[in-house]
mmCIF file of C-alpha atoms in Angstrom:
data_model
loop_
_atom_site.group_PDB
_atom_site.id
_atom_site.type_symbol
_atom_site.label_atom_id
_atom_site.label_comp_id
_atom_site.label_asym_id
_atom_site.label_seq_id
_atom_site.Cartn_x
_atom_site.Cartn_y
_atom_site.Cartn_z
ATOM 1 C CA MET W 1 0.018 0.001 0.024
ATOM 2 C CA GLY W 2 1.333 3.351 -1.016
ATOM 3 C CA SER W 3 0.333 6.828 0.230
ATOM 4 C CA PRO W 4 -2.879 8.699 -0.646
ATOM 5 C CA GLN W 5 -0.691 11.306 -2.320
ATOM 6 C CA ASP W 6 0.871 8.597 -4.550
ATOM 7 C CA ALA W 7 -2.578 7.171 -5.402
ATOM 8 C CA LEU W 8 -3.752 10.754 -6.301
ATOM 9 C CA ARG W 9 -0.736 11.406 -8.385
ATOM 10 C CA ASP W 10 -1.478 8.211 -10.282
ATOM 11 C CA GLY W 11 -5.001 9.418 -10.870
ATOM 12 C CA ASN W 12 -6.685 6.721 -8.631
ATOM 13 C CA LEU W 13 -9.107 8.735 -6.610
ATOM 14 C CA ASP W 14 -10.804 5.650 -5.177
ATOM 15 C CA GLN W 15 -7.572 4.291 -3.815
ATOM 16 C CA ALA W 16 -6.469 7.733 -2.585
ATOM 17 C CA LEU W 17 -9.726 8.009 -0.654
ATOM 18 C CA SER W 18 -9.497 4.467 0.849
ATOM 19 C CA GLU W 19 -5.938 5.101 2.075
ATOM 20 C CA LEU W 20 -6.709 8.535 3.395
ATOM 21 C CA GLN W 21 -9.765 7.270 5.282
ATOM 22 C CA GLN W 22 -7.433 4.618 6.839
ATOM 23 C CA GLN W 23 -5.059 7.335 7.918
ATOM 24 C CA VAL W 24 -7.836 9.384 9.437
ATOM 25 C CA ARG W 25 -9.098 6.351 11.419
ATOM 26 C CA LYS W 26 -5.593 5.759 12.762
ATOM 27 C CA GLN W 27 -4.953 9.410 13.589
ATOM 28 C CA PRO W 28 -8.400 11.150 13.962
ATOM 29 C CA ALA W 29 -6.946 14.201 15.471
ATOM 30 C CA ASN W 30 -4.599 14.880 12.646
ATOM 31 C CA ALA W 31 -5.922 18.048 10.952
ATOM 32 C CA LYS W 32 -3.626 17.697 7.992
ATOM 33 C CA HIS W 33 -5.192 14.307 7.160
ATOM 34 C CA ARG W 34 -8.707 15.718 7.536
ATOM 35 C CA ILE W 35 -7.976 18.792 5.369
ATOM 36 C CA PHE W 36 -6.777 16.427 2.641
ATOM 37 C CA LEU W 37 -9.774 14.183 3.149
ATOM 38 C CA PHE W 38 -12.066 17.316 2.741
ATOM 39 C CA GLN W 39 -10.200 18.284 -0.395
ATOM 40 C CA LEU W 40 -10.426 14.897 -1.937
ATOM 41 C CA LEU W 41 -14.161 14.572 -1.081
ATOM 42 C CA ALA W 42 -14.750 18.084 -2.713
ATOM 43 C CA VAL W 43 -12.875 17.020 -5.859
ATOM 44 C CA ARG W 44 -15.087 14.000 -6.057
ATOM 45 C CA GLY W 45 -18.116 16.100 -5.656
ATOM 46 C CA GLU W 46 -19.145 14.423 -2.439
ATOM 47 C CA TRP W 47 -20.346 17.729 -1.001
ATOM 48 C CA GLN W 48 -22.164 16.540 2.241
ATOM 49 C CA LYS W 49 -19.135 14.262 3.314
ATOM 50 C CA ALA W 50 -16.826 17.258 2.498
ATOM 51 C CA LEU W 51 -18.993 19.458 4.679
ATOM 52 C CA THR W 52 -18.901 16.883 7.503
ATOM 53 C CA GLN W 53 -15.052 17.036 7.395
ATOM 54 C CA LEU W 54 -15.149 20.864 7.539
ATOM 55 C CA ASN W 55 -17.409 20.679 10.559
ATOM 56 C CA VAL W 56 -15.006 18.276 12.261
ATOM 57 C CA LEU W 57 -12.034 20.587 11.443
ATOM 58 C CA ARG W 58 -13.909 23.603 12.759
ATOM 59 C CA ASP W 59 -14.524 21.802 16.147
ATOM 60 C CA MET W 60 -11.058 20.363 16.233
ATOM 61 C CA ASP W 61 -8.659 23.172 15.284
ATOM 62 C CA ALA W 62 -9.456 26.905 15.464
ATOM 63 C CA SER W 63 -6.753 27.764 13.031
ATOM 64 C CA THR W 64 -8.844 26.140 10.355
ATOM 65 C CA LEU W 65 -11.841 28.586 10.808
ATOM 66 C CA PRO W 66 -11.061 30.909 7.860
ATOM 67 C CA MET W 67 -10.674 27.903 5.498
ATOM 68 C CA VAL W 68 -13.772 26.191 6.956
ATOM 69 C CA GLN W 69 -15.958 29.384 6.525
ATOM 70 C CA THR W 70 -14.804 29.980 2.890
ATOM 71 C CA TYR W 71 -15.303 26.480 1.736
ATOM 72 C CA GLN W 72 -18.575 25.856 3.560
ATOM 73 C CA GLU W 73 -20.093 28.782 1.644
ATOM 74 C CA ALA W 74 -18.541 27.589 -1.598
ATOM 75 C CA ILE W 75 -19.855 23.996 -1.138
ATOM 76 C CA GLN W 76 -23.300 25.225 -0.224
ATOM 77 C CA CYS W 77 -23.356 27.275 -3.350
ATOM 78 C CA GLU W 78 -22.176 24.317 -5.356
ATOM 79 C CA ALA W 79 -25.193 22.396 -4.152
ATOM 80 C CA ILE W 80 -27.401 25.297 -5.073
ATOM 81 C CA ARG W 81 -25.740 25.488 -8.506
ATOM 82 C CA ALA W 82 -26.500 21.834 -9.046
ATOM 83 C CA ASP W 83 -30.102 22.489 -8.231
ATOM 84 C CA VAL W 84 -30.222 25.430 -10.694
ATOM 85 C CA PHE W 85 -28.849 23.294 -13.576
ATOM 86 C CA ALA W 86 -31.222 20.475 -12.647
ATOM 87 C CA GLY W 87 -34.084 22.884 -13.073
ATOM 88 C CA ARG W 88 -35.148 22.717 -9.421
ATOM 89 C CA ARG W 89 -34.510 26.388 -8.574
ATOM 90 C CA SER W 90 -33.566 29.639 -10.172
ATOM 91 C CA PRO W 91 -30.302 31.486 -9.616
ATOM 92 C CA LEU W 92 -30.187 34.863 -7.881
ATOM 93 C CA VAL W 93 -29.671 37.534 -10.486
ATOM 94 C CA PHE W 94 -28.016 40.904 -9.930
ATOM 95 C CA GLY W 95 -30.540 43.528 -10.773
ATOM 96 C CA ASP W 96 -33.890 42.982 -12.547
ATOM 97 C CA PRO W 97 -33.516 40.040 -15.012
ATOM 98 C CA GLU W 98 -34.100 40.981 -18.561
ATOM 99 C CA HIS W 99 -36.284 38.796 -20.734
ATOM 100 C CA TRP W 100 -33.288 37.053 -22.421
ATOM 101 C CA LEU W 101 -31.944 36.043 -19.078
ATOM 102 C CA ALA W 102 -35.295 34.650 -18.033
ATOM 103 C CA LEU W 103 -35.305 32.529 -21.161
ATOM 104 C CA LEU W 104 -31.879 31.078 -20.343
ATOM 105 C CA VAL W 105 -33.178 30.111 -16.908
ATOM 106 C CA GLU W 106 -36.368 28.709 -18.302
ATOM 107 C CA ALA W 107 -34.188 26.613 -20.715
ATOM 108 C CA LEU W 108 -32.815 24.750 -17.778
ATOM 109 C CA HIS W 109 -36.073 23.005 -17.103
ATOM 110 C CA PRO W 110 -36.476 21.115 -20.370
ATOM 111 C CA ASP W 111 -32.691 20.566 -20.488
ATOM 112 C CA ALA W 112 -32.802 18.781 -17.126
ATOM 113 C CA SER W 113 -35.691 16.533 -18.222
ATOM 114 C CA GLY W 114 -33.991 15.534 -21.491
ATOM 115 C CA HIS W 115 -35.974 17.771 -23.847
ATOM 116 C CA TYR W 116 -32.847 19.142 -25.462
ATOM 117 C CA ALA W 117 -34.406 20.557 -28.610
ATOM 118 C CA GLN W 118 -36.806 22.649 -26.589
ATOM 119 C CA ALA W 119 -33.972 23.828 -24.385
ATOM 120 C CA ALA W 120 -31.829 24.742 -27.388
ATOM 121 C CA ASP W 121 -34.734 26.641 -28.930
ATOM 122 C CA LEU W 122 -35.190 28.749 -25.795
ATOM 123 C CA ARG W 123 -31.525 29.420 -25.566
ATOM 124 C CA GLY W 124 -31.482 30.440 -29.268
ATOM 125 C CA GLN W 125 -34.308 32.949 -28.456
ATOM 126 C CA ALA W 126 -32.326 34.220 -25.471
ATOM 127 C CA LEU W 127 -29.155 34.741 -27.457
ATOM 128 C CA GLU W 128 -30.973 36.486 -30.283
ATOM 129 C CA GLN W 129 -32.110 39.076 -27.625
ATOM 130 C CA THR W 130 -28.894 39.374 -25.809
ATOM 131 C CA PRO W 131 -26.990 42.676 -26.409
ATOM 132 C CA ALA W 132 -23.553 42.144 -27.934
ATOM 133 C CA ILE W 133 -20.870 42.832 -25.320
ATOM 134 C CA SER W 134 -17.580 43.941 -27.017
ATOM 135 C CA GLY W 135 -14.302 44.830 -25.476
ATOM 136 C CA THR W 136 -10.586 44.199 -25.346
ATOM 137 C CA ILE W 137 -8.591 41.446 -23.592
ATOM 138 C CA ASP W 138 -4.761 41.674 -23.595
ATOM 139 C CA GLY W 139 -5.022 44.158 -26.430
ATOM 140 C CA ALA W 140 -7.136 41.975 -28.641
ATOM 141 C CA GLU W 141 -10.572 43.261 -29.531
ATOM 142 C CA PHE W 142 -13.711 41.118 -29.410
ATOM 143 C CA ALA W 143 -17.267 41.702 -30.588
ATOM 144 C CA TRP W 144 -18.994 39.051 -28.431
ATOM 145 C CA ILE W 145 -18.180 37.323 -25.228
ATOM 146 C CA THR W 146 -19.867 34.417 -23.684
ATOM 147 C CA ASP W 147 -19.267 31.618 -21.152
ATOM 148 C CA ALA W 148 -17.899 28.315 -22.566
ATOM 149 C CA ASP W 149 -20.876 26.572 -21.113
ATOM 150 C CA PRO W 150 -23.758 27.182 -23.526
ATOM 151 C CA ARG W 151 -26.369 27.134 -20.681
ATOM 152 C CA LEU W 152 -24.880 30.293 -19.406
ATOM 153 C CA GLY W 153 -24.362 32.440 -22.451
ATOM 154 C CA PRO W 154 -23.124 35.933 -21.482
ATOM 155 C CA VAL W 155 -23.482 35.335 -17.833
ATOM 156 C CA LEU W 156 -20.903 35.140 -15.166
ATOM 157 C CA GLU W 157 -21.498 32.802 -12.235
ATOM 158 C CA ALA W 158 -20.511 34.372 -8.922
ATOM 159 C CA ILE W 159 -20.391 33.454 -5.232
ATOM 160 C CA VAL W 160 -21.018 36.500 -3.138
ATOM 161 C CA ASN W 161 -21.387 36.324 0.665
ATOM 162 C CA GLY W 162 -22.387 32.639 0.423
ATOM 163 C CA ARG W 163 -24.897 33.220 -2.246
ATOM 164 C CA TYR W 164 -24.929 31.919 -5.852
ATOM 165 C CA TYR W 165 -25.665 34.590 -8.507
ATOM 166 C CA TRP W 166 -25.819 34.948 -12.241
ATOM 167 C CA VAL W 167 -24.479 38.308 -13.395
ATOM 168 C CA PRO W 168 -25.027 39.341 -16.960
ATOM 169 C CA PHE W 169 -21.742 40.455 -18.488
ATOM 170 C CA GLN W 170 -23.370 43.726 -19.566
ATOM 171 C CA ARG W 171 -23.621 44.785 -15.942
#
């Protein structure tokens, strides 16, 4: 048996997790092991288990409080984000949402239920109504900017004070 770090370097997350859990069982008061466990659980998307480790760290070692608070909010927002993209809730939006942004949010519902053509149609309508945002990045001009995720279009995802927002690039 190697170390969890070796397993992680080899790309074997399951083995890394198993070995790390054994280390935590042997040394439950070792904050470094628990921090690594939290990180690995977060990478794997096991949000509830990652939050559990953060809660243990908070109670175990006061020096971890800034990290715990920061990541608790981020993980809670990740869970909200998952609900948004599953069509179960709407994102918070800075300012009054324009019609095109409402269409992007509406497109998440058919997308989540496998009605991709309907979702694509709604997104197409939204993007036709979206104002072009031009600018310059590193001296290169652009006429349009959008997120690489087509579900977002010209929207920035932001976590602000523990809340998950969509912020249109035009703002």
